[in-house]
Amino acid sequence: MDELQKRAIHLAQEGRSLFLTGSAGTGKSFTVQNMVRVLRNQGKTVEETAMTGCAAILLSPRARTLHSWAGVGLAREELDDLEMKIRRNKNSLRRWKSTDVLIIDEVSMLGPTLFEKLEALGRRLRRSPQTFFGGLQIILVGDFFQLPPVDDPKFLFESAVYREGIKDVVELKTVYRQKNDMEWYNVLQNVRRGTLISDDIDLLRSRTQTQTTTQSTSMTTLFPVNRKVDFMNDFELDRLGSTIHEFPSVVIHRGREVSDEQIKMWRSRLGVNEEPLRLAIGAQVMLTYNLSLEQGLVNGSQGVITGFTDSDKKIPLVRFVNRPMVPPLEIHPMEISNAEEEKDENFKVVFQYVPLRLAWALSIHKVQGCNLDTADMDLGNQIFEYGQVYVALSRIRTLQGVFLRNLDVTKIQANPLVQEYYKQFEGLPTQKKKNKKMKTNPFQEFSFEGIQL
């Protein structure tokens, strides 16, 4: 453990609310795991949350989404209505009152509007109106150079409530994920900050399909838009010519009726698809749950369907890329409950689903928080968001795992507001910036077309 990781844990031990940041692969998750262990050894009640179900699963099996922990649903109501909603739910209210430390991961996707509502709710529900979050210690984790909030035009650090409550920021510097490929790490740092040099561009160009050998047939393609993801997955599945088996997700609930809107919301928060999962022998898939950290079977592990069991349930068999010499593994349906109500004896909603998704193609937004061994990427002119290219590239541990079918270097940009925010941690002068749409990069555009979708 390096000195900055130790500092973050020490601040948490002292009861300080803080923001733990750093580029992808600098050990933020490792630091949080050790922080949680230390705080629980102190007798504190620690709750781990994240902005998406995928990211929550990566934290720990006990983690949940922030919306679920808070009991606010989509949180579109006014503050008074949200307070009443929580008070009517004894489990939500209990969590607010009994939690000592709240960890929130992937905080780049948390906007000021939701954060300020939650902070005000903390003061009310914990009956401590003069203290930040009502005395609840807040540990924020993430990287604002990654994808921004979907439903809020501002970054969290633009909030006065954030600036007043979060006084300590620890930016991790030591790289772990790409530690065996420092050339690749240095390129990623420049992509992250939008400060590419000509050598970086040359290195990225060397990974285009016109420059690299044919990639593995089990490789996932990352697209910036969902339309291309769906098209490619359906196209490749049908092209196999194998019998297609469908695995619908099953919803079980008891205690009272559940509206379609609630089911849809919980599906979204927990990462359970509404459409049946379609699989066939030869299909490329990705695991969506941490089955075994010890065996490397984690969210993001890639593999190929080799067959199905002979039972009526037709359990899929997967040979994982990182376990080529191990017999294919049966992937059984698992259960995940709506965490908001999971301890309520009178009401519960459970989703039963196979924790796989087709993985010939994935959206860049879907893989934030995941680690991939290899990927073929479309980083062309349909990139539409600051940080999107960085999120895609930084999922991969080594340069040799990166293959590019399109590259538009004018899309490799960092948001000026984020650049200014991070300057303060380096002792650099800052200046006020306005949040703008992506602008044209002075570098020449390079485009390498692969499959046309």
Tab-separated table of C-alpha atoms in Angstrom:
chain	number	residue	atom	x	y	z
A	1	MET	CA	0.000	0.000	0.000
A	2	ASP	CA	1.483	3.379	-0.989
A	3	GLU	CA	1.584	6.542	1.132
A	4	LEU	CA	-1.392	8.229	-0.539
A	5	GLN	CA	-3.553	5.149	0.002
A	6	LYS	CA	-2.504	5.130	3.654
A	7	ARG	CA	-3.343	8.847	3.919
A	8	ALA	CA	-6.868	8.268	2.584
A	9	ILE	CA	-7.462	5.492	5.118
A	10	HIS	CA	-6.030	7.637	7.928
A	11	LEU	CA	-8.385	10.515	7.064
A	12	ALA	CA	-11.317	8.099	7.057
A	13	GLN	CA	-10.263	6.763	10.458
A	14	GLU	CA	-10.314	10.328	11.783
A	15	GLY	CA	-13.940	10.667	10.693
A	16	ARG	CA	-13.223	13.071	7.834
A	17	SER	CA	-15.454	13.210	4.762
A	18	LEU	CA	-13.240	13.037	1.682
A	19	PHE	CA	-12.937	12.528	-2.062
A	20	LEU	CA	-10.661	9.677	-3.173
A	21	THR	CA	-9.684	10.109	-6.804
A	22	GLY	CA	-7.049	9.071	-9.325
A	23	SER	CA	-6.796	7.770	-12.843
A	24	ALA	CA	-8.021	4.297	-13.787
A	25	GLY	CA	-5.823	1.560	-12.372
A	26	THR	CA	-4.345	3.488	-9.428
A	27	GLY	CA	-5.913	1.268	-6.778
A	28	LYS	CA	-9.023	3.187	-5.739
A	29	SER	CA	-11.047	-0.008	-5.254
A	30	PHE	CA	-8.204	-1.659	-3.334
A	31	THR	CA	-7.978	1.383	-1.068
A	32	VAL	CA	-11.724	1.363	-0.433
A	33	GLN	CA	-11.660	-2.344	0.461
A	34	ASN	CA	-8.960	-1.752	3.061
A	35	MET	CA	-10.692	1.396	4.295
A	36	VAL	CA	-13.935	-0.514	4.856
A	37	ARG	CA	-12.107	-3.234	6.774
A	38	VAL	CA	-10.364	-0.721	9.044
A	39	LEU	CA	-13.528	1.282	9.726
A	40	ARG	CA	-15.587	-1.815	10.519
A	41	ASN	CA	-12.858	-2.967	12.888
A	42	GLN	CA	-13.435	0.340	14.685
A	43	GLY	CA	-17.047	-0.720	15.170
A	44	LYS	CA	-18.484	1.640	12.577
A	45	THR	CA	-21.418	0.799	10.333
A	46	VAL	CA	-20.157	1.269	6.776
A	47	GLU	CA	-22.426	1.153	3.723
A	48	GLU	CA	-20.930	0.764	0.232
A	49	THR	CA	-22.824	2.241	-2.709
A	50	ALA	CA	-22.206	3.208	-6.322
A	51	MET	CA	-23.994	5.116	-9.047
A	52	THR	CA	-24.709	1.995	-11.122
A	53	GLY	CA	-25.471	-1.623	-10.350
A	54	CYS	CA	-22.384	-2.724	-12.288
A	55	ALA	CA	-20.100	-0.519	-10.205
A	56	ALA	CA	-21.820	-1.572	-6.975
A	57	ILE	CA	-21.194	-5.243	-7.727
A	58	LEU	CA	-17.505	-4.478	-8.233
A	59	LEU	CA	-17.290	-2.918	-4.764
A	60	SER	CA	-18.528	-5.947	-2.842
A	61	PRO	CA	-21.398	-8.460	-2.749
A	62	ARG	CA	-22.979	-6.296	-0.004
A	63	ALA	CA	-22.880	-3.069	-2.012
A	64	ARG	CA	-25.935	-1.478	-3.602
A	65	THR	CA	-26.773	1.534	-5.724
A	66	LEU	CA	-26.898	4.917	-4.017
A	67	HIS	CA	-30.554	5.383	-4.990
A	68	SER	CA	-31.395	2.035	-3.434
A	69	TRP	CA	-29.539	2.702	-0.181
A	70	ALA	CA	-31.183	6.100	0.187
A	71	GLY	CA	-34.658	4.770	-0.628
A	72	VAL	CA	-35.341	7.635	-3.037
A	73	GLY	CA	-36.155	5.725	-6.228
A	74	LEU	CA	-35.508	8.036	-9.166
A	75	ALA	CA	-35.389	10.989	-6.723
A	76	ARG	CA	-37.446	13.245	-8.969
A	77	GLU	CA	-39.734	14.442	-6.168
A	78	GLU	CA	-39.308	17.600	-4.141
A	79	LEU	CA	-37.408	17.365	-0.866
A	80	ASP	CA	-40.477	17.210	1.401
A	81	ASP	CA	-41.971	14.381	-0.653
A	82	LEU	CA	-38.701	12.454	-0.615
A	83	GLU	CA	-38.482	12.808	3.160
A	84	MET	CA	-42.012	11.477	3.576
A	85	LYS	CA	-41.246	8.607	1.190
A	86	ILE	CA	-38.266	7.536	3.300
A	87	ARG	CA	-40.078	7.916	6.626
A	88	ARG	CA	-42.808	5.586	5.373
A	89	ASN	CA	-40.201	2.897	4.740
A	90	LYS	CA	-38.752	1.675	8.022
A	91	ASN	CA	-35.740	0.027	6.373
A	92	SER	CA	-34.752	3.121	4.435
A	93	LEU	CA	-35.139	5.246	7.555
A	94	ARG	CA	-33.124	2.758	9.605
A	95	ARG	CA	-30.257	2.920	7.117
A	96	TRP	CA	-30.183	6.707	7.227
A	97	LYS	CA	-30.088	6.716	11.024
A	98	SER	CA	-27.752	3.790	11.696
A	99	THR	CA	-25.055	4.273	9.056
A	100	ASP	CA	-21.823	5.882	10.244
A	101	VAL	CA	-19.932	5.986	6.944
A	102	LEU	CA	-21.417	6.123	3.434
A	103	ILE	CA	-19.156	5.282	0.486
A	104	ILE	CA	-20.254	6.428	-2.985
A	105	ASP	CA	-18.306	5.077	-5.992
A	106	GLU	CA	-18.229	6.266	-9.636
A	107	VAL	CA	-18.953	9.744	-8.332
A	108	SER	CA	-18.312	11.394	-11.713
A	109	MET	CA	-21.841	10.235	-12.588
A	110	LEU	CA	-23.363	11.879	-9.492
A	111	GLY	CA	-24.773	15.326	-10.218
A	112	PRO	CA	-25.223	18.245	-7.807
A	113	THR	CA	-29.026	18.045	-7.836
A	114	LEU	CA	-29.195	14.544	-6.351
A	115	PHE	CA	-26.235	15.143	-4.032
A	116	GLU	CA	-27.787	18.284	-2.542
A	117	LYS	CA	-31.123	16.535	-2.030
A	118	LEU	CA	-29.419	13.685	-0.196
A	119	GLU	CA	-27.349	16.065	1.914
A	120	ALA	CA	-30.486	17.941	2.997
A	121	LEU	CA	-32.255	14.654	3.728
A	122	GLY	CA	-29.346	13.619	5.933
A	123	ARG	CA	-29.742	16.745	8.059
A	124	ARG	CA	-33.485	16.155	8.438
A	125	LEU	CA	-33.587	12.397	8.952
A	126	ARG	CA	-30.637	12.291	11.343
A	127	ARG	CA	-31.983	15.321	13.234
A	128	SER	CA	-28.755	17.262	12.988
A	129	PRO	CA	-29.635	20.280	10.826
A	130	GLN	CA	-26.358	22.125	11.415
A	131	THR	CA	-23.947	19.415	10.212
A	132	PHE	CA	-22.994	18.144	6.751
A	133	PHE	CA	-25.240	15.178	5.866
A	134	GLY	CA	-26.505	15.264	9.455
A	135	GLY	CA	-23.173	13.969	10.734
A	136	LEU	CA	-22.940	11.078	8.275
A	137	GLN	CA	-19.333	10.623	7.108
A	138	ILE	CA	-19.158	10.662	3.302
A	139	ILE	CA	-16.418	8.953	1.270
A	140	LEU	CA	-16.644	9.845	-2.427
A	141	VAL	CA	-14.672	7.742	-4.910
A	142	GLY	CA	-14.112	8.253	-8.612
A	143	ASP	CA	-12.529	10.277	-11.375
A	144	PHE	CA	-14.213	13.329	-12.889
A	145	PHE	CA	-12.209	12.789	-16.092
A	146	GLN	CA	-14.495	9.796	-16.705
A	147	LEU	CA	-18.129	9.954	-17.834
A	148	PRO	CA	-20.234	12.802	-16.382
A	149	PRO	CA	-23.788	12.668	-14.970
A	150	VAL	CA	-26.393	11.598	-17.504
A	151	ASP	CA	-29.270	13.650	-16.100
A	152	ASP	CA	-27.494	16.718	-14.703
A	153	PRO	CA	-25.651	19.375	-16.750
A	154	LYS	CA	-23.216	20.167	-13.925
A	155	PHE	CA	-20.417	18.328	-12.173
A	156	LEU	CA	-20.612	17.532	-8.489
A	157	PHE	CA	-17.604	19.720	-7.689
A	158	GLU	CA	-19.559	22.753	-8.954
A	159	SER	CA	-21.903	22.403	-5.973
A	160	ALA	CA	-21.390	24.763	-3.040
A	161	VAL	CA	-22.668	21.988	-0.756
A	162	TYR	CA	-19.903	19.691	-2.029
A	163	ARG	CA	-17.225	22.349	-1.562
A	164	GLU	CA	-18.373	23.079	1.992
A	165	GLY	CA	-18.597	19.444	3.054
A	166	ILE	CA	-15.656	17.814	1.251
A	167	LYS	CA	-12.464	19.508	2.414
A	168	ASP	CA	-10.046	16.597	1.939
A	169	VAL	CA	-9.109	15.239	-1.484
A	170	VAL	CA	-6.604	12.426	-2.042
A	171	GLU	CA	-5.491	11.811	-5.632
A	172	LEU	CA	-3.752	8.452	-6.025
A	173	LYS	CA	-0.751	8.534	-8.348
A	174	THR	CA	0.827	5.066	-8.454
A	175	VAL	CA	-0.348	2.911	-11.350
A	176	TYR	CA	-1.189	-0.756	-10.735
A	177	ARG	CA	-3.435	-1.891	-13.597
A	178	GLN	CA	-0.959	-0.923	-16.364
A	179	LYS	CA	2.193	-1.254	-14.243
A	180	ASN	CA	3.795	-3.691	-16.705
A	181	ASP	CA	3.276	-1.355	-19.661
A	182	MET	CA	4.358	2.137	-18.628
A	183	GLU	CA	4.378	3.432	-22.198
A	184	TRP	CA	0.672	2.625	-22.375
A	185	TYR	CA	0.099	4.161	-18.960
A	186	ASN	CA	1.703	7.447	-20.034
A	187	VAL	CA	-0.512	7.599	-23.115
A	188	LEU	CA	-3.579	7.010	-20.941
A	189	GLN	CA	-2.593	9.880	-18.658
A	190	ASN	CA	-2.389	12.225	-21.625
A	191	VAL	CA	-5.703	10.949	-23.021
A	192	ARG	CA	-7.277	11.451	-19.593
A	193	ARG	CA	-6.207	15.076	-19.402
A	194	GLY	CA	-6.675	15.843	-23.095
A	195	THR	CA	-2.987	16.676	-23.588
A	196	LEU	CA	-1.973	14.347	-26.418
A	197	ILE	CA	1.402	14.715	-28.076
A	198	SER	CA	2.373	13.440	-31.517
A	199	ASP	CA	4.039	10.317	-30.067
A	200	ASP	CA	0.751	9.397	-28.352
A	201	ILE	CA	-1.117	9.679	-31.637
A	202	ASP	CA	1.470	7.540	-33.408
A	203	LEU	CA	1.153	4.879	-30.724
A	204	LEU	CA	-2.642	4.836	-30.977
A	205	ARG	CA	-2.445	4.689	-34.771
A	206	SER	CA	-0.225	1.620	-34.434
A	207	ARG	CA	-3.215	-0.198	-32.905
A	208	THR	CA	-5.568	0.357	-35.834
A	209	GLN	CA	-6.764	-2.678	-37.741
A	210	THR	CA	-4.701	-1.628	-40.751
A	211	GLN	CA	-1.557	-1.858	-38.586
A	212	THR	CA	-2.261	-4.834	-36.298
A	213	THR	CA	-2.669	-8.510	-36.975
A	214	THR	CA	-6.126	-10.063	-36.979
A	215	GLN	CA	-7.518	-10.006	-33.478
A	216	SER	CA	-8.999	-12.876	-31.495
A	217	THR	CA	-12.479	-14.044	-32.436
A	218	SER	CA	-13.481	-13.729	-28.779
A	219	MET	CA	-12.752	-10.011	-28.626
A	220	THR	CA	-15.383	-7.492	-27.571
A	221	THR	CA	-16.048	-4.370	-29.651
A	222	LEU	CA	-16.801	-1.122	-27.825
A	223	PHE	CA	-19.108	1.392	-29.490
A	224	PRO	CA	-20.052	4.903	-28.347
A	225	VAL	CA	-23.759	4.430	-29.187
A	226	ASN	CA	-26.224	1.661	-28.247
A	227	ARG	CA	-27.614	1.331	-31.767
A	228	LYS	CA	-24.357	-0.144	-33.032
A	229	VAL	CA	-24.052	-2.404	-29.984
A	230	ASP	CA	-27.473	-3.979	-30.499
A	231	PHE	CA	-26.986	-4.340	-34.243
A	232	MET	CA	-23.661	-6.119	-33.965
A	233	ASN	CA	-24.714	-8.483	-31.158
A	234	ASP	CA	-27.896	-9.531	-32.971
A	235	PHE	CA	-26.067	-9.845	-36.288
A	236	GLU	CA	-23.279	-12.018	-34.884
A	237	LEU	CA	-25.658	-14.237	-32.900
A	238	ASP	CA	-27.837	-14.931	-35.930
A	239	ARG	CA	-24.764	-15.499	-38.096
A	240	LEU	CA	-23.685	-18.440	-35.916
A	241	GLY	CA	-26.493	-20.556	-37.330
A	242	SER	CA	-26.777	-22.407	-34.010
A	243	THR	CA	-29.939	-23.085	-32.033
A	244	ILE	CA	-30.747	-20.008	-29.957
A	245	HIS	CA	-31.871	-20.498	-26.348
A	246	GLU	CA	-33.674	-17.715	-24.504
A	247	PHE	CA	-33.212	-16.962	-20.812
A	248	PRO	CA	-35.790	-14.450	-19.573
A	249	SER	CA	-35.319	-12.679	-16.279
A	250	VAL	CA	-37.997	-13.697	-13.789
A	251	VAL	CA	-39.578	-11.212	-11.398
A	252	ILE	CA	-40.923	-12.539	-8.090
A	253	HIS	CA	-42.670	-10.248	-5.632
A	254	ARG	CA	-44.847	-10.617	-2.601
A	255	GLY	CA	-46.632	-8.419	-0.099
A	256	ARG	CA	-48.254	-5.961	-2.496
A	257	GLU	CA	-48.586	-5.170	-6.160
A	258	VAL	CA	-45.621	-3.608	-7.922
A	259	SER	CA	-46.084	-1.080	-10.704
A	260	ASP	CA	-44.422	-1.501	-14.090
A	261	GLU	CA	-42.581	1.756	-13.455
A	262	GLN	CA	-41.097	0.391	-10.214
A	263	ILE	CA	-40.018	-2.835	-11.920
A	264	LYS	CA	-38.419	-0.846	-14.739
A	265	MET	CA	-36.618	1.395	-12.256
A	266	TRP	CA	-35.281	-1.556	-10.244
A	267	ARG	CA	-34.169	-3.338	-13.425
A	268	SER	CA	-32.207	-0.267	-14.433
A	269	ARG	CA	-30.636	0.245	-11.014
A	270	LEU	CA	-29.716	-3.427	-10.600
A	271	GLY	CA	-28.551	-3.946	-14.186
A	272	VAL	CA	-31.161	-6.598	-15.086
A	273	ASN	CA	-32.265	-6.488	-18.729
A	274	GLU	CA	-35.937	-6.530	-19.619
A	275	GLU	CA	-35.459	-8.478	-22.858
A	276	PRO	CA	-34.649	-12.209	-22.613
A	277	LEU	CA	-30.982	-13.125	-22.888
A	278	ARG	CA	-30.435	-14.949	-26.210
A	279	LEU	CA	-27.534	-17.401	-26.310
A	280	ALA	CA	-26.165	-20.001	-28.700
A	281	ILE	CA	-23.070	-22.168	-28.952
A	282	GLY	CA	-20.225	-19.923	-30.069
A	283	ALA	CA	-21.714	-16.740	-28.625
A	284	GLN	CA	-19.284	-14.290	-27.075
A	285	VAL	CA	-20.386	-13.294	-23.582
A	286	MET	CA	-19.290	-11.232	-20.615
A	287	LEU	CA	-19.887	-12.027	-16.964
A	288	THR	CA	-21.908	-9.341	-15.173
A	289	TYR	CA	-21.267	-10.431	-11.603
A	290	ASN	CA	-18.278	-11.236	-9.381
A	291	LEU	CA	-18.591	-15.027	-9.135
A	292	SER	CA	-15.113	-15.685	-7.728
A	293	LEU	CA	-12.414	-13.091	-7.176
A	294	GLU	CA	-9.908	-15.857	-6.380
A	295	GLN	CA	-10.487	-17.563	-9.736
A	296	GLY	CA	-10.623	-14.321	-11.710
A	297	LEU	CA	-14.321	-14.754	-12.515
A	298	VAL	CA	-15.395	-11.154	-12.096
A	299	ASN	CA	-17.675	-8.598	-13.654
A	300	GLY	CA	-16.153	-8.047	-17.113
A	301	SER	CA	-14.639	-11.532	-17.562
A	302	GLN	CA	-15.043	-12.571	-21.186
A	303	GLY	CA	-15.747	-15.991	-22.613
A	304	VAL	CA	-17.514	-18.117	-25.221
A	305	ILE	CA	-20.572	-20.362	-24.928
A	306	THR	CA	-19.392	-23.933	-25.573
A	307	GLY	CA	-22.680	-25.706	-24.934
A	308	PHE	CA	-25.653	-26.176	-22.621
A	309	THR	CA	-26.454	-28.791	-20.001
A	310	ASP	CA	-28.876	-31.534	-20.980
A	311	SER	CA	-31.317	-30.598	-18.238
A	312	ASP	CA	-34.621	-28.901	-18.951
A	313	LYS	CA	-33.174	-25.612	-17.739
A	314	LYS	CA	-30.376	-25.656	-20.355
A	315	ILE	CA	-27.689	-24.082	-18.179
A	316	PRO	CA	-25.088	-22.324	-20.409
A	317	LEU	CA	-21.480	-23.532	-20.336
A	318	VAL	CA	-18.809	-20.839	-20.695
A	319	ARG	CA	-15.103	-21.167	-21.391
A	320	PHE	CA	-13.508	-17.991	-20.079
A	321	VAL	CA	-10.645	-16.296	-21.912
A	322	ASN	CA	-8.527	-16.041	-18.764
A	323	ARG	CA	-9.055	-19.768	-17.967
A	324	PRO	CA	-8.397	-21.504	-21.324
A	325	MET	CA	-7.197	-24.790	-19.787
A	326	VAL	CA	-10.088	-25.069	-17.318
A	327	PRO	CA	-13.263	-26.973	-18.320
A	328	PRO	CA	-16.231	-24.761	-19.287
A	329	LEU	CA	-18.133	-23.466	-16.283
A	330	GLU	CA	-21.884	-23.778	-15.729
A	331	ILE	CA	-23.411	-20.323	-15.245
A	332	HIS	CA	-26.587	-20.805	-13.232
A	333	PRO	CA	-29.319	-18.209	-12.769
A	334	MET	CA	-28.741	-16.032	-9.737
A	335	GLU	CA	-31.049	-13.909	-7.637
A	336	ILE	CA	-30.761	-10.234	-6.862
A	337	SER	CA	-33.305	-8.338	-4.798
A	338	ASN	CA	-34.384	-4.737	-4.664
A	339	ALA	CA	-32.027	-3.662	-1.900
A	340	GLU	CA	-34.355	-0.879	-0.830
A	341	GLU	CA	-36.808	-3.406	0.603
A	342	GLU	CA	-34.745	-6.565	0.958
A	343	LYS	CA	-35.059	-6.877	4.746
A	344	ASP	CA	-38.779	-6.131	4.840
A	345	GLU	CA	-40.514	-9.387	5.755
A	346	ASN	CA	-43.798	-8.218	4.251
A	347	PHE	CA	-42.525	-7.146	0.854
A	348	LYS	CA	-39.756	-8.261	-1.456
A	349	VAL	CA	-38.950	-8.164	-5.149
A	350	VAL	CA	-36.434	-10.646	-6.536
A	351	PHE	CA	-35.012	-10.858	-10.051
A	352	GLN	CA	-33.776	-14.255	-11.248
A	353	TYR	CA	-31.451	-13.983	-14.232
A	354	VAL	CA	-28.375	-15.468	-15.877
A	355	PRO	CA	-25.461	-13.089	-15.129
A	356	LEU	CA	-24.211	-12.923	-18.715
A	357	ARG	CA	-24.615	-10.527	-21.603
A	358	LEU	CA	-23.739	-10.871	-25.266
A	359	ALA	CA	-20.325	-9.340	-25.679
A	360	TRP	CA	-19.390	-9.117	-29.308
A	361	ALA	CA	-20.200	-5.482	-28.653
A	362	LEU	CA	-20.745	-3.293	-25.578
A	363	SER	CA	-21.338	0.418	-25.115
A	364	ILE	CA	-18.533	2.496	-23.644
A	365	HIS	CA	-20.923	3.720	-20.941
A	366	LYS	CA	-21.620	0.105	-19.906
A	367	VAL	CA	-17.973	-0.735	-19.302
A	368	GLN	CA	-17.130	2.124	-16.932
A	369	GLY	CA	-15.996	0.322	-13.796
A	370	CYS	CA	-15.084	-2.898	-15.649
A	371	ASN	CA	-11.670	-4.301	-16.598
A	372	LEU	CA	-11.268	-6.017	-19.979
A	373	ASP	CA	-8.432	-8.169	-21.282
A	374	THR	CA	-8.791	-6.967	-24.866
A	375	ALA	CA	-11.210	-4.878	-26.913
A	376	ASP	CA	-11.772	-3.677	-30.460
A	377	MET	CA	-12.934	-0.049	-30.273
A	378	ASP	CA	-14.860	2.348	-32.462
A	379	LEU	CA	-13.449	5.709	-31.386
A	380	GLY	CA	-14.602	7.551	-34.477
A	381	ASN	CA	-16.793	10.564	-35.074
A	382	GLN	CA	-19.755	9.224	-33.068
A	383	ILE	CA	-17.950	9.845	-29.779
A	384	PHE	CA	-20.177	12.456	-28.165
A	385	GLU	CA	-18.954	12.998	-24.611
A	386	TYR	CA	-15.844	14.249	-22.845
A	387	GLY	CA	-14.013	11.338	-21.247
A	388	GLN	CA	-15.646	8.696	-23.451
A	389	VAL	CA	-12.419	7.791	-25.258
A	390	TYR	CA	-10.509	7.693	-21.980
A	391	VAL	CA	-13.043	5.356	-20.347
A	392	ALA	CA	-12.807	2.971	-23.314
A	393	LEU	CA	-9.010	2.891	-23.533
A	394	SER	CA	-8.389	2.689	-19.791
A	395	ARG	CA	-10.395	-0.529	-19.435
A	396	ILE	CA	-7.441	-2.373	-21.018
A	397	ARG	CA	-4.325	-3.298	-19.057
A	398	THR	CA	-1.811	-3.299	-21.932
A	399	LEU	CA	-1.387	-1.644	-25.308
A	400	GLN	CA	-1.349	-5.081	-26.941
A	401	GLY	CA	-4.945	-5.578	-25.810
A	402	VAL	CA	-6.152	-2.512	-27.736
A	403	PHE	CA	-7.450	-2.722	-31.313
A	404	LEU	CA	-8.972	0.298	-33.060
A	405	ARG	CA	-11.373	0.136	-35.992
A	406	ASN	CA	-11.924	3.915	-36.010
A	407	LEU	CA	-9.917	6.708	-34.450
A	408	ASP	CA	-10.824	10.395	-34.494
A	409	VAL	CA	-8.269	12.176	-32.329
A	410	THR	CA	-10.359	15.346	-32.350
A	411	LYS	CA	-12.677	13.464	-29.961
A	412	ILE	CA	-9.952	12.862	-27.384
A	413	GLN	CA	-10.752	15.726	-25.063
A	414	ALA	CA	-11.093	16.455	-21.372
A	415	ASN	CA	-13.724	18.823	-20.065
A	416	PRO	CA	-12.104	22.231	-19.337
A	417	LEU	CA	-13.965	22.424	-16.014
A	418	VAL	CA	-12.487	19.107	-14.919
A	419	GLN	CA	-9.018	20.160	-16.020
A	420	GLU	CA	-9.276	23.283	-13.870
A	421	TYR	CA	-10.622	21.343	-10.885
A	422	TYR	CA	-7.665	18.945	-10.861
A	423	LYS	CA	-5.066	21.708	-11.218
A	424	GLN	CA	-5.593	22.639	-7.577
A	425	PHE	CA	-4.159	19.282	-6.483
A	426	GLU	CA	-0.951	19.983	-8.392
A	427	GLY	CA	-0.402	23.535	-7.182
A	428	LEU	CA	-1.140	24.954	-10.635
A	429	PRO	CA	-2.925	28.295	-11.204
A	430	THR	CA	-6.607	27.960	-12.015
A	431	GLN	CA	-9.048	30.151	-13.870
A	432	LYS	CA	-12.814	30.155	-14.210
A	433	LYS	CA	-14.128	28.053	-17.069
A	434	LYS	CA	-17.582	27.528	-18.502
A	435	ASN	CA	-18.970	24.089	-19.194
A	436	LYS	CA	-19.011	23.661	-22.961
A	437	LYS	CA	-19.827	21.012	-25.517
A	438	MET	CA	-16.934	19.133	-27.058
A	439	LYS	CA	-14.938	21.329	-29.409
A	440	THR	CA	-12.745	20.600	-32.404
A	441	ASN	CA	-9.295	19.391	-31.432
A	442	PRO	CA	-6.371	21.019	-33.272
A	443	PHE	CA	-5.000	17.585	-34.186
A	444	GLN	CA	-5.705	16.152	-37.605
A	445	GLU	CA	-8.515	13.589	-37.761
A	446	PHE	CA	-7.592	9.995	-38.536
A	447	SER	CA	-10.327	7.499	-39.394
A	448	PHE	CA	-9.807	3.810	-39.994
A	449	GLU	CA	-12.996	2.088	-41.054
A	450	GLY	CA	-13.643	-1.500	-40.095
A	451	ILE	CA	-17.062	-3.155	-40.275
A	452	GLN	CA	-19.666	-0.657	-41.399
A	453	LEU	CA	-22.696	-0.650	-39.097
